[in-house]
Amino acid sequence: MDSRLQLLGKSLDALPVNVSLLDEEGRILQTNDAWREFGTRNDIRMAADTIGINYLDVCERSRTDTARRARRGLSELLAGTREEFQLEYPCHSPVEQRWFLLVAVPVTVDGRRHAVVAHINVTEYKLAARQRERQVAHLEALRDLSAAIREVTHVIIDQSSRSEIERTVCSALVETTGYNCVWMGTVDGRSGAITVHTSAGDCGDTINGEFEGMLGETIVRQAIWTHQVQATTDTHEDPAFDWRNDADQAYSEQALAAVPIIHGGALYGICCVYSDRSTAFGSDERAILAQLGTVVGHAIAASERTRALMSDELIEVDLLIPALFGQLPSATDWRIEITQTVATDGNYVMYGTTSAAEIDTITAVFEPLDDADLTVISGTDESRRIAIRLARQCVIPLLATHGWSTETAILENGDCSLTVHLPSSDTVRELIEVVREHHPDVELRARRQIHVDPGTDAERAASALGDLTDRQRTVLQTAHAAGYFEWPRDASGEEVAETLGIASPTFHQHLRVGQGKLMNAIFEELPVTA
């Protein structure tokens, strides 16, 4: 008998589980090595083996919800009203978070009901389950985000103002499962001040007007400077957390992604998205948000172009950008009239005309330049059609992305003269600040208030251009500027495709589809005539 008891004791000691035996009153009769070692490591205020201590009384004095549930379940087990009791509970220490599973079963000794109580450390499984929950939440957030972007893309196409677009975006994002606050704002080009225009969700009272000194300000600035999505996570302790009580989380996280609103290389604003998900803003999520920034930028640019086309009160300004290409050595005067400017995969092509007498001088001027390459497309006895490919930002498309129309552009002895139209709701100061970011020496030569009558032709033009994709618009504009539609043609389809860096069949496909949209816009609404 003694050997059997000795074997039983050694078997309990070998278990990596805290085990104790309670009598019918709840007193601890026996514990194993794991139980005693746990007591020693955690500095319990009693003998490490706790033999003779009433387990139920300890639970009563603890007064936590876990202790009350444990006392009730063990009392019912000892009373014979239940045959098993289980309880998962937190048991954190000052240095780590832990969870245990209490499992108790009855055993009868000498006709009296006892209880075998085991405390199994389930921390590993608990953390794994939480990780799975985070992964599921992450996948759900990505799914909702993708659906929201599809919906936003569909809705904002028909919206005519920036404020409508911003409200739609903020509302759509905050209605997903992944984000609790979204705001959008603009950046002052001179001071760098960020002004919040629209917000949605639980943003608090701090996100209103000027954005300064808030979570992620550095990240927001980086997104503005780099034109790329930036993200950060702020982790802070929960002030109400007490490791001795029943609490699941000792800290909370607030993640932020700053999404630049970009179109045509121009920054239209910033969209900040907040989440309390620990897995928020991984590379896949940032890629989707970057796509959102591009879509919103395109929508804002389109609305501003339409607003400029439809406005009957405009501001006309004359600008001079000295030494557009740096100091150019030239003993002879020369002049180029720019007729079109097209953006092609990060580069820009300026199409224009000049006199035949000046072409040799102009060719010599551009030949040593590293960031500008001149090509003669065609010509007559009096004039030449040319193309200048730029490997840097071009001011004319930059102005267009803000809805500002360049009416004339002249290159004369290296200086660039521009006449630009702005909607009356815009300011000349804003225009100058945008240009000054790339050309600090820009000069304002004149400012005029003018009246135009857009009429139905402008409405139809705005509608037709709005139906074109960016690629279709670029293909048509490049083909027109290169003289593809002239007869005889100044440039073949293969030559225009090469300029665009695309295959000839791809060029013709975009050309045909774009032409079809333009023809539909022109002829579909005409009355039936004899």
Short mmCIF file of C-alpha atoms in Angstrom, two decimals:
data_model
loop_
_atom_site.label_atom_id
_atom_site.label_comp_id
_atom_site.label_asym_id
_atom_site.label_seq_id
_atom_site.Cartn_x
_atom_site.Cartn_y
_atom_site.Cartn_z
CA MET A 1 0.00 0.00 0.00
CA ASP A 2 2.80 2.42 0.88
CA SER A 3 4.48 1.76 -2.45
CA ARG A 4 1.26 2.50 -4.26
CA LEU A 5 0.83 5.80 -2.40
CA GLN A 6 4.45 6.63 -3.06
CA LEU A 7 3.95 5.91 -6.78
CA LEU A 8 0.82 8.06 -6.81
CA GLY A 9 2.65 10.94 -5.15
CA LYS A 10 5.59 10.74 -7.55
CA SER A 11 3.19 10.57 -10.49
CA LEU A 12 1.46 13.79 -9.37
CA ASP A 13 4.82 15.47 -8.84
CA ALA A 14 5.86 14.52 -12.38
CA LEU A 15 2.89 16.32 -13.93
CA PRO A 16 3.68 19.81 -15.33
CA VAL A 17 0.32 20.96 -13.96
CA ASN A 18 -0.53 22.54 -10.60
CA VAL A 19 -2.59 19.89 -8.75
CA SER A 20 -4.15 19.87 -5.29
CA LEU A 21 -6.56 17.63 -3.36
CA LEU A 22 -9.36 19.27 -1.33
CA ASP A 23 -11.38 17.64 1.43
CA GLU A 24 -15.15 17.94 1.75
CA GLU A 25 -14.78 21.32 3.51
CA GLY A 26 -12.44 22.74 0.87
CA ARG A 27 -9.18 22.40 2.84
CA ILE A 28 -6.06 21.53 0.89
CA LEU A 29 -4.87 18.05 1.85
CA GLN A 30 -2.13 17.50 -0.71
CA THR A 31 -0.30 19.38 -3.49
CA ASN A 32 2.26 18.37 -6.10
CA ASP A 33 5.71 19.80 -6.91
CA ALA A 34 4.36 22.06 -9.69
CA TRP A 35 1.87 23.62 -7.25
CA ARG A 36 4.57 24.25 -4.66
CA GLU A 37 7.03 25.66 -7.20
CA PHE A 38 4.39 28.04 -8.51
CA GLY A 39 3.74 29.30 -4.97
CA THR A 40 7.46 29.82 -4.36
CA ARG A 41 8.02 31.70 -7.64
CA ASN A 42 5.06 34.00 -7.04
CA ASP A 43 5.83 34.82 -3.37
CA ILE A 44 2.49 33.75 -1.95
CA ARG A 45 1.92 34.89 1.66
CA MET A 46 1.69 31.41 3.12
CA ALA A 47 3.55 28.11 3.02
CA ALA A 48 4.38 27.18 -0.55
CA ASP A 49 2.58 23.82 -0.27
CA THR A 50 -0.54 25.59 1.16
CA ILE A 51 -1.53 22.35 2.94
CA GLY A 52 -4.20 23.00 5.56
CA ILE A 53 -5.37 26.24 3.87
CA ASN A 54 -9.06 26.37 3.05
CA TYR A 55 -9.25 26.96 -0.70
CA LEU A 56 -12.85 28.18 -0.54
CA ASP A 57 -12.02 30.77 2.12
CA VAL A 58 -9.15 32.11 0.02
CA CYS A 59 -11.54 32.53 -2.91
CA GLU A 60 -14.02 34.29 -0.64
CA ARG A 61 -11.44 36.79 0.59
CA SER A 62 -10.20 37.54 -2.95
CA ARG A 63 -13.54 39.11 -3.94
CA THR A 64 -12.77 39.05 -7.67
CA ASP A 65 -15.27 37.76 -10.18
CA THR A 66 -12.97 34.83 -11.03
CA ALA A 67 -12.59 33.91 -7.34
CA ARG A 68 -16.37 34.08 -6.76
CA ARG A 69 -17.03 31.83 -9.73
CA ALA A 70 -14.33 29.39 -8.60
CA ARG A 71 -15.74 29.21 -5.05
CA ARG A 72 -19.29 28.66 -6.31
CA GLY A 73 -18.25 25.92 -8.77
CA LEU A 74 -16.03 24.06 -6.27
CA SER A 75 -18.70 24.28 -3.55
CA GLU A 76 -21.25 22.75 -5.89
CA LEU A 77 -18.76 20.03 -6.85
CA LEU A 78 -18.06 19.14 -3.20
CA ALA A 79 -21.79 19.23 -2.41
CA GLY A 80 -22.49 16.73 -5.18
CA THR A 81 -24.67 18.99 -7.33
CA ARG A 82 -22.22 18.89 -10.24
CA GLU A 83 -19.73 16.30 -11.48
CA GLU A 84 -17.18 18.58 -13.14
CA PHE A 85 -16.15 22.20 -13.00
CA GLN A 86 -14.00 24.20 -15.46
CA LEU A 87 -13.04 27.85 -15.46
CA GLU A 88 -10.61 29.76 -17.69
CA TYR A 89 -9.20 32.83 -15.94
CA PRO A 90 -6.36 35.36 -16.16
CA CYS A 91 -3.57 35.11 -13.60
CA HIS A 92 -1.13 37.83 -14.56
CA SER A 93 2.14 38.64 -12.87
CA PRO A 94 3.96 42.00 -12.91
CA VAL A 95 6.21 40.73 -15.73
CA GLU A 96 3.92 38.64 -17.92
CA GLN A 97 0.33 37.93 -18.79
CA ARG A 98 -0.87 34.38 -18.10
CA TRP A 99 -4.08 32.44 -18.38
CA PHE A 100 -5.01 29.19 -16.66
CA LEU A 101 -7.75 26.63 -17.01
CA LEU A 102 -9.08 25.34 -13.66
CA VAL A 103 -10.36 21.76 -13.95
CA ALA A 104 -11.92 20.07 -10.90
CA VAL A 105 -13.38 16.56 -10.58
CA PRO A 106 -14.80 14.77 -7.55
CA VAL A 107 -13.19 11.76 -5.88
CA THR A 108 -14.57 9.73 -2.97
CA VAL A 109 -12.20 8.74 -0.17
CA ASP A 110 -13.49 6.69 2.80
CA GLY A 111 -17.04 7.55 1.83
CA ARG A 112 -16.36 11.29 1.85
CA ARG A 113 -16.45 13.53 -1.27
CA HIS A 114 -13.19 15.28 -2.14
CA ALA A 115 -12.07 17.33 -5.15
CA VAL A 116 -8.97 17.09 -7.32
CA VAL A 117 -8.19 20.57 -8.60
CA ALA A 118 -5.76 21.18 -11.50
CA HIS A 119 -4.61 24.55 -12.83
CA ILE A 120 -3.39 24.16 -16.44
CA ASN A 121 -1.37 26.97 -18.02
CA VAL A 122 -3.15 27.79 -21.30
CA THR A 123 -1.29 31.02 -22.05
CA GLU A 124 0.20 29.64 -25.27
CA TYR A 125 -3.21 28.61 -26.58
CA LYS A 126 -4.80 31.86 -25.45
CA LEU A 127 -2.20 33.95 -27.28
CA ALA A 128 -2.50 31.73 -30.37
CA ALA A 129 -6.27 32.20 -30.34
CA ARG A 130 -5.83 35.95 -30.05
CA GLN A 131 -3.41 35.91 -32.97
CA ARG A 132 -5.97 34.01 -35.06
CA GLU A 133 -8.61 36.55 -34.08
CA ARG A 134 -6.30 39.38 -35.14
CA GLN A 135 -5.62 37.66 -38.46
CA VAL A 136 -9.33 37.17 -39.09
CA ALA A 137 -9.99 40.80 -38.17
CA HIS A 138 -7.18 41.85 -40.52
CA LEU A 139 -8.62 39.86 -43.42
CA GLU A 140 -12.09 41.26 -42.73
CA ALA A 141 -10.65 44.78 -42.64
CA LEU A 142 -8.92 44.24 -46.01
CA ARG A 143 -12.11 42.85 -47.51
CA ASP A 144 -14.16 45.77 -46.22
CA LEU A 145 -11.53 48.26 -47.34
CA SER A 146 -11.46 46.84 -50.87
CA ALA A 147 -15.26 46.94 -51.02
CA ALA A 148 -15.29 50.50 -49.70
CA ILE A 149 -12.79 51.65 -52.34
CA ARG A 150 -14.86 50.07 -55.11
CA GLU A 151 -17.94 51.86 -53.79
CA VAL A 152 -16.07 55.15 -53.35
CA THR A 153 -14.66 54.92 -56.88
CA HIS A 154 -18.17 54.44 -58.26
CA VAL A 155 -19.76 57.22 -56.21
CA ILE A 156 -17.21 60.05 -56.38
CA ILE A 157 -17.10 60.00 -60.18
CA ASP A 158 -20.47 61.77 -60.19
CA GLN A 159 -19.65 64.23 -57.41
CA SER A 160 -18.89 67.77 -58.47
CA SER A 161 -17.11 69.28 -55.48
CA ARG A 162 -14.10 68.48 -53.37
CA SER A 163 -16.12 68.71 -50.14
CA GLU A 164 -18.57 66.07 -51.41
CA ILE A 165 -15.70 63.76 -52.36
CA GLU A 166 -14.02 64.18 -48.96
CA ARG A 167 -17.24 63.51 -47.03
CA THR A 168 -17.91 60.38 -49.09
CA VAL A 169 -14.40 59.00 -48.53
CA CYS A 170 -14.37 59.65 -44.77
CA SER A 171 -17.83 58.16 -44.26
CA ALA A 172 -17.11 55.08 -46.38
CA LEU A 173 -13.85 54.26 -44.56
CA VAL A 174 -15.19 54.73 -41.05
CA GLU A 175 -18.14 52.47 -41.84
CA THR A 176 -15.76 49.55 -42.44
CA THR A 177 -14.79 47.20 -39.61
CA GLY A 178 -11.18 48.35 -39.61
CA TYR A 179 -11.16 52.07 -38.79
CA ASN A 180 -12.50 54.20 -35.96
CA CYS A 181 -11.50 57.67 -37.22
CA VAL A 182 -10.79 59.19 -40.63
CA TRP A 183 -10.03 62.78 -41.55
CA MET A 184 -8.96 64.64 -44.68
CA GLY A 185 -7.19 67.95 -45.01
CA THR A 186 -4.91 70.12 -47.10
CA VAL A 187 -1.37 71.41 -46.73
CA ASP A 188 -0.40 75.06 -47.10
CA GLY A 189 2.47 75.13 -49.57
CA ARG A 190 4.26 78.04 -47.89
CA SER A 191 3.83 77.47 -44.15
CA GLY A 192 3.33 73.70 -44.22
CA ALA A 193 0.27 74.05 -41.97
CA ILE A 194 -2.22 71.20 -42.21
CA THR A 195 -5.89 72.13 -42.11
CA VAL A 196 -8.50 69.44 -41.43
CA HIS A 197 -11.58 69.85 -43.64
CA THR A 198 -13.65 66.73 -43.03
CA SER A 199 -13.68 63.94 -40.44
CA ALA A 200 -15.81 60.94 -39.54
CA GLY A 201 -15.90 58.46 -36.70
CA ASP A 202 -14.62 58.70 -33.13
CA CYS A 203 -12.00 61.37 -33.76
CA GLY A 204 -12.60 63.37 -30.59
CA ASP A 205 -12.60 67.14 -30.28
CA THR A 206 -8.90 67.52 -31.12
CA ILE A 207 -9.26 66.84 -34.86
CA ASN A 208 -10.80 70.11 -35.89
CA GLY A 209 -9.16 72.88 -37.88
CA GLU A 210 -5.39 73.04 -37.44
CA PHE A 211 -3.58 69.70 -37.18
CA GLU A 212 -0.64 70.18 -34.82
CA GLY A 213 0.96 68.16 -32.04
CA MET A 214 -1.32 65.17 -32.57
CA LEU A 215 -0.54 61.47 -32.83
CA GLY A 216 1.50 60.76 -35.94
CA GLU A 217 2.32 64.34 -36.93
CA THR A 218 5.82 63.23 -37.99
CA ILE A 219 4.37 60.38 -40.06
CA VAL A 220 1.91 62.75 -41.71
CA ARG A 221 4.76 65.09 -42.63
CA GLN A 222 6.71 62.16 -44.09
CA ALA A 223 3.73 61.17 -46.23
CA ILE A 224 3.51 64.75 -47.50
CA TRP A 225 7.23 64.90 -48.32
CA THR A 226 7.54 61.44 -49.90
CA HIS A 227 4.10 61.22 -51.58
CA GLN A 228 3.91 57.68 -50.15
CA VAL A 229 1.67 56.06 -47.52
CA GLN A 230 3.30 56.14 -44.08
CA ALA A 231 2.13 54.33 -40.93
CA THR A 232 2.93 54.20 -37.23
CA THR A 233 1.58 52.57 -34.08
CA ASP A 234 1.39 54.15 -30.63
CA THR A 235 1.32 51.69 -27.72
CA HIS A 236 0.45 52.91 -24.24
CA GLU A 237 -0.47 51.32 -20.94
CA ASP A 238 -4.06 51.15 -19.81
CA PRO A 239 -4.16 53.35 -16.68
CA ALA A 240 -6.97 51.22 -15.27
CA PHE A 241 -5.03 47.97 -15.67
CA ASP A 242 -4.06 46.17 -12.45
CA TRP A 243 -2.20 42.91 -12.95
CA ARG A 244 -3.65 41.55 -9.71
CA ASN A 245 -7.22 41.84 -10.97
CA ASP A 246 -9.08 40.17 -13.80
CA ALA A 247 -7.96 42.12 -16.86
CA ASP A 248 -7.15 40.86 -20.35
CA GLN A 249 -5.07 43.70 -21.74
CA ALA A 250 -2.34 45.73 -20.04
CA TYR A 251 -1.98 48.16 -22.94
CA SER A 252 -3.80 49.51 -25.96
CA GLU A 253 -2.64 50.41 -29.44
CA GLN A 254 -3.58 53.20 -31.80
CA ALA A 255 -2.33 52.81 -35.37
CA LEU A 256 -2.30 55.60 -37.94
CA ALA A 257 -1.81 55.59 -41.71
CA ALA A 258 -1.23 58.87 -43.55
CA VAL A 259 -2.36 58.60 -47.18
CA PRO A 260 -1.25 61.34 -49.60
CA ILE A 261 -3.88 62.37 -52.13
CA ILE A 262 -1.90 62.43 -55.37
CA HIS A 263 -2.65 63.05 -59.03
CA GLY A 264 -0.22 63.86 -61.80
CA GLY A 265 2.62 64.22 -59.32
CA ALA A 266 0.75 66.94 -57.41
CA LEU A 267 -0.31 66.68 -53.76
CA TYR A 268 -3.99 67.50 -53.31
CA GLY A 269 -4.17 66.77 -49.60
CA ILE A 270 -3.77 64.13 -46.93
CA CYS A 271 -6.12 61.45 -45.61
CA CYS A 272 -5.39 60.04 -42.13
CA VAL A 273 -6.90 56.74 -41.04
CA TYR A 274 -6.85 55.49 -37.44
CA SER A 275 -7.33 51.93 -36.18
CA ASP A 276 -7.02 50.08 -32.88
CA ARG A 277 -6.12 46.83 -34.66
CA SER A 278 -2.63 45.58 -33.78
CA THR A 279 -2.25 44.19 -37.32
CA ALA A 280 -3.31 47.42 -39.03
CA PHE A 281 -1.47 48.91 -41.99
CA GLY A 282 0.72 46.08 -43.20
CA SER A 283 2.17 46.25 -46.70
CA ASP A 284 -0.98 44.88 -48.35
CA GLU A 285 -3.24 47.34 -46.57
CA ARG A 286 -0.93 50.26 -47.34
CA ALA A 287 -0.99 49.29 -51.03
CA ILE A 288 -4.81 49.43 -51.05
CA LEU A 289 -4.79 52.79 -49.28
CA ALA A 290 -2.25 54.11 -51.80
CA GLN A 291 -4.69 53.10 -54.54
CA LEU A 292 -7.40 55.03 -52.68
CA GLY A 293 -5.17 58.12 -52.59
CA THR A 294 -4.72 57.90 -56.36
CA VAL A 295 -8.46 57.42 -57.01
CA VAL A 296 -9.41 60.36 -54.79
CA GLY A 297 -6.69 62.53 -56.33
CA HIS A 298 -8.03 61.75 -59.80
CA ALA A 299 -11.60 62.56 -58.71
CA ILE A 300 -10.61 65.89 -57.14
CA ALA A 301 -8.56 66.81 -60.21
CA ALA A 302 -11.49 65.95 -62.50
CA SER A 303 -13.90 68.01 -60.40
CA GLU A 304 -11.55 70.99 -60.48
CA ARG A 305 -11.07 70.68 -64.26
CA THR A 306 -14.83 70.57 -64.73
CA ARG A 307 -15.29 73.54 -62.40
CA ALA A 308 -12.72 75.51 -64.40
CA LEU A 309 -14.38 74.62 -67.72
CA MET A 310 -17.85 75.53 -66.50
CA SER A 311 -16.94 78.75 -64.73
CA ASP A 312 -17.94 82.01 -66.44
CA GLU A 313 -15.88 84.25 -64.13
CA LEU A 314 -12.15 83.59 -64.31
CA ILE A 315 -8.90 85.06 -63.11
CA GLU A 316 -6.28 85.41 -65.83
CA VAL A 317 -2.64 85.73 -64.78
CA ASP A 318 0.60 86.14 -66.69
CA LEU A 319 3.62 84.36 -65.21
CA LEU A 320 7.30 84.43 -66.08
CA ILE A 321 9.65 81.61 -65.10
CA PRO A 322 13.21 82.81 -65.75
CA ALA A 323 15.78 80.30 -67.02
CA LEU A 324 13.40 77.33 -67.08
CA PHE A 325 16.26 75.01 -68.13
CA GLY A 326 19.01 76.84 -66.27
CA GLN A 327 21.44 79.24 -67.87
CA LEU A 328 21.60 78.45 -71.60
CA PRO A 329 24.43 79.74 -73.76
CA SER A 330 22.98 81.30 -76.90
CA ALA A 331 24.07 84.30 -78.94
CA THR A 332 20.91 84.23 -81.11
CA ASP A 333 17.30 84.82 -80.07
CA TRP A 334 14.91 81.92 -80.38
CA ARG A 335 11.25 81.25 -79.61
CA ILE A 336 9.02 78.15 -79.21
CA GLU A 337 5.23 78.25 -78.88
CA ILE A 338 4.08 75.28 -76.79
CA THR A 339 0.85 73.75 -78.15
CA GLN A 340 0.40 70.64 -75.95
CA THR A 341 1.97 69.02 -72.91
CA VAL A 342 1.46 65.34 -72.19
CA ALA A 343 2.50 63.24 -69.18
CA THR A 344 3.84 59.77 -70.10
CA ASP A 345 4.92 57.33 -67.35
CA GLY A 346 6.70 59.83 -65.13
CA ASN A 347 8.10 61.89 -68.00
CA TYR A 348 6.58 64.86 -69.77
CA VAL A 349 6.55 65.76 -73.47
CA MET A 350 6.04 69.38 -74.54
CA TYR A 351 4.89 69.73 -78.15
CA GLY A 352 5.32 73.04 -79.95
CA THR A 353 6.20 74.96 -83.08
CA THR A 354 9.06 77.23 -84.02
CA SER A 355 10.35 78.91 -87.14
CA ALA A 356 12.51 76.99 -89.56
CA ALA A 357 15.15 79.71 -89.33
CA GLU A 358 15.62 79.15 -85.60
CA ILE A 359 15.64 75.34 -85.47
CA ASP A 360 19.42 74.98 -85.70
CA THR A 361 19.92 77.42 -82.82
CA ILE A 362 17.29 75.64 -80.68
CA THR A 363 18.79 72.22 -81.41
CA ALA A 364 22.21 73.46 -80.30
CA VAL A 365 20.70 74.92 -77.10
CA PHE A 366 19.01 71.67 -76.06
CA GLU A 367 21.75 69.25 -77.13
CA PRO A 368 23.89 69.53 -73.93
CA LEU A 369 20.92 69.32 -71.53
CA ASP A 370 20.58 66.16 -69.40
CA ASP A 371 16.90 66.56 -68.43
CA ALA A 372 15.47 67.75 -71.77
CA ASP A 373 15.65 66.06 -75.17
CA LEU A 374 14.43 67.82 -78.34
CA THR A 375 13.08 66.01 -81.42
CA VAL A 376 11.97 67.59 -84.72
CA ILE A 377 8.73 65.85 -85.77
CA SER A 378 7.93 67.57 -89.05
CA GLY A 379 8.12 70.89 -90.79
CA THR A 380 7.48 73.19 -93.71
CA ASP A 381 9.57 75.89 -95.32
CA GLU A 382 8.51 78.34 -92.62
CA SER A 383 7.99 76.28 -89.42
CA ARG A 384 8.91 73.12 -87.53
CA ARG A 385 6.81 70.94 -85.23
CA ILE A 386 8.97 69.77 -82.29
CA ALA A 387 8.74 67.67 -79.14
CA ILE A 388 10.71 68.30 -75.93
CA ARG A 389 10.87 65.29 -73.59
CA LEU A 390 11.48 66.29 -69.98
CA ALA A 391 12.84 64.00 -67.25
CA ARG A 392 11.48 66.21 -64.46
CA GLN A 393 8.29 67.91 -63.33
CA CYS A 394 6.65 70.11 -65.95
CA VAL A 395 4.77 73.15 -64.74
CA ILE A 396 1.88 72.99 -67.24
CA PRO A 397 0.50 69.54 -66.22
CA LEU A 398 1.12 70.55 -62.61
CA LEU A 399 -1.20 73.52 -63.06
CA ALA A 400 -3.77 71.34 -64.83
CA THR A 401 -3.99 68.95 -61.88
CA HIS A 402 -5.29 71.89 -59.82
CA GLY A 403 -7.90 72.77 -62.43
CA TRP A 404 -5.89 75.72 -63.79
CA SER A 405 -5.83 76.03 -67.56
CA THR A 406 -2.69 77.20 -69.34
CA GLU A 407 -3.92 79.23 -72.30
CA THR A 408 -0.52 80.12 -73.77
CA ALA A 409 3.02 78.99 -73.10
CA ILE A 410 6.04 80.54 -74.79
CA LEU A 411 9.70 79.51 -74.44
CA GLU A 412 11.87 82.46 -75.38
CA ASN A 413 15.64 82.41 -74.94
CA GLY A 414 15.22 79.94 -72.07
CA ASP A 415 12.53 81.89 -70.18
CA CYS A 416 8.97 80.56 -69.99
CA SER A 417 5.96 82.90 -70.24
CA LEU A 418 2.56 81.51 -69.24
CA THR A 419 -1.00 82.81 -69.36
CA VAL A 420 -3.15 80.84 -66.94
CA HIS A 421 -6.87 80.82 -66.15
CA LEU A 422 -8.12 80.16 -62.62
CA PRO A 423 -11.69 79.82 -61.35
CA SER A 424 -12.71 82.92 -59.44
CA SER A 425 -13.01 80.86 -56.24
CA ASP A 426 -9.26 80.11 -56.32
CA THR A 427 -6.53 82.52 -55.29
CA VAL A 428 -3.51 83.73 -57.22
CA ARG A 429 -1.42 83.27 -54.07
CA GLU A 430 -2.22 79.54 -54.09
CA LEU A 431 -1.17 79.34 -57.77
CA ILE A 432 2.12 81.13 -57.11
CA GLU A 433 2.89 78.86 -54.14
CA VAL A 434 2.35 75.74 -56.24
CA VAL A 435 4.66 76.98 -59.01
CA ARG A 436 7.23 78.31 -56.53
CA GLU A 437 7.73 74.83 -55.05
CA HIS A 438 9.43 73.87 -58.34
CA HIS A 439 10.48 77.29 -59.68
CA PRO A 440 11.35 79.66 -56.79
CA ASP A 441 12.05 82.57 -59.16
CA VAL A 442 8.58 82.69 -60.72
CA GLU A 443 7.27 86.21 -61.29
CA LEU A 444 3.67 87.41 -61.43
CA ARG A 445 3.53 89.85 -64.37
CA ALA A 446 -0.21 90.58 -64.57
CA ARG A 447 -3.58 89.69 -63.09
CA ARG A 448 -6.99 90.25 -64.71
CA GLN A 449 -10.62 89.38 -63.99
CA ILE A 450 -12.31 88.11 -67.16
CA HIS A 451 -15.76 86.88 -68.15
CA VAL A 452 -16.34 83.92 -70.48
CA ASP A 453 -19.47 82.18 -71.70
CA PRO A 454 -18.88 78.42 -71.41
CA GLY A 455 -22.19 77.51 -73.09
CA THR A 456 -23.24 74.05 -74.19
CA ASP A 457 -20.02 73.35 -76.11
CA ALA A 458 -17.97 73.62 -72.94
CA GLU A 459 -20.47 71.44 -71.10
CA ARG A 460 -20.23 68.81 -73.81
CA ALA A 461 -16.42 69.02 -73.84
CA ALA A 462 -16.32 68.60 -70.06
CA SER A 463 -18.64 65.60 -70.31
CA ALA A 464 -16.61 64.00 -73.09
CA LEU A 465 -13.28 64.45 -71.34
CA GLY A 466 -14.76 63.16 -68.10
CA ASP A 467 -15.67 59.85 -69.81
CA LEU A 468 -12.05 59.21 -70.87
CA THR A 469 -9.66 57.20 -68.75
CA ASP A 470 -6.28 58.75 -67.99
CA ARG A 471 -4.59 56.48 -70.55
CA GLN A 472 -7.16 57.23 -73.28
CA ARG A 473 -6.81 60.96 -72.67
CA THR A 474 -3.00 60.73 -72.81
CA VAL A 475 -3.06 58.71 -76.04
CA LEU A 476 -5.46 61.10 -77.79
CA GLN A 477 -3.65 64.19 -76.56
CA THR A 478 -0.23 62.84 -77.61
CA ALA A 479 -1.51 61.75 -81.02
CA HIS A 480 -3.03 65.19 -81.59
CA ALA A 481 0.09 67.04 -80.44
CA ALA A 482 2.38 64.86 -82.58
CA GLY A 483 0.35 65.54 -85.73
CA TYR A 484 -1.10 62.05 -86.05
CA PHE A 485 -4.45 63.48 -87.19
CA GLU A 486 -2.90 65.77 -89.82
CA TRP A 487 -2.99 64.80 -93.49
CA PRO A 488 -0.50 63.73 -94.46
CA ARG A 489 0.41 62.56 -90.97
CA ASP A 490 3.37 64.16 -89.22
CA ALA A 491 3.80 61.05 -87.04
CA SER A 492 2.75 57.43 -87.51
CA GLY A 493 0.95 55.31 -84.93
CA GLU A 494 4.18 53.41 -84.27
CA GLU A 495 6.06 56.66 -83.58
CA VAL A 496 3.40 57.93 -81.18
CA ALA A 497 3.32 54.54 -79.43
CA GLU A 498 7.12 54.70 -79.03
CA THR A 499 6.81 58.16 -77.50
CA LEU A 500 4.29 56.78 -75.02
CA GLY A 501 6.38 53.69 -74.31
CA ILE A 502 3.59 51.27 -75.30
CA ALA A 503 3.08 48.72 -78.05
CA SER A 504 1.49 49.83 -81.31
CA PRO A 505 -1.64 47.58 -80.90
CA THR A 506 -2.15 49.01 -77.41
CA PHE A 507 -1.92 52.55 -78.78
CA HIS A 508 -4.51 51.83 -81.49
CA GLN A 509 -6.83 50.15 -78.98
CA HIS A 510 -6.83 53.17 -76.64
CA LEU A 511 -7.10 55.50 -79.64
CA ARG A 512 -10.20 53.78 -81.06
CA VAL A 513 -11.97 53.53 -77.70
CA GLY A 514 -11.17 57.16 -76.88
CA GLN A 515 -12.33 58.37 -80.29
CA GLY A 516 -15.55 56.42 -79.87
CA LYS A 517 -16.27 58.11 -76.55
CA LEU A 518 -15.63 61.55 -78.04
CA MET A 519 -17.88 60.83 -81.03
CA ASN A 520 -20.66 59.59 -78.73
CA ALA A 521 -20.41 62.73 -76.60
CA ILE A 522 -20.65 64.93 -79.71
CA PHE A 523 -23.36 63.18 -81.73
CA GLU A 524 -25.57 61.19 -79.33
CA GLU A 525 -27.43 64.25 -77.98
CA LEU A 526 -27.94 65.95 -81.36
CA PRO A 527 -31.53 66.18 -82.63
CA VAL A 528 -32.74 64.02 -85.48
CA THR A 529 -32.25 65.99 -88.72
CA ALA A 530 -33.29 65.44 -92.32
#
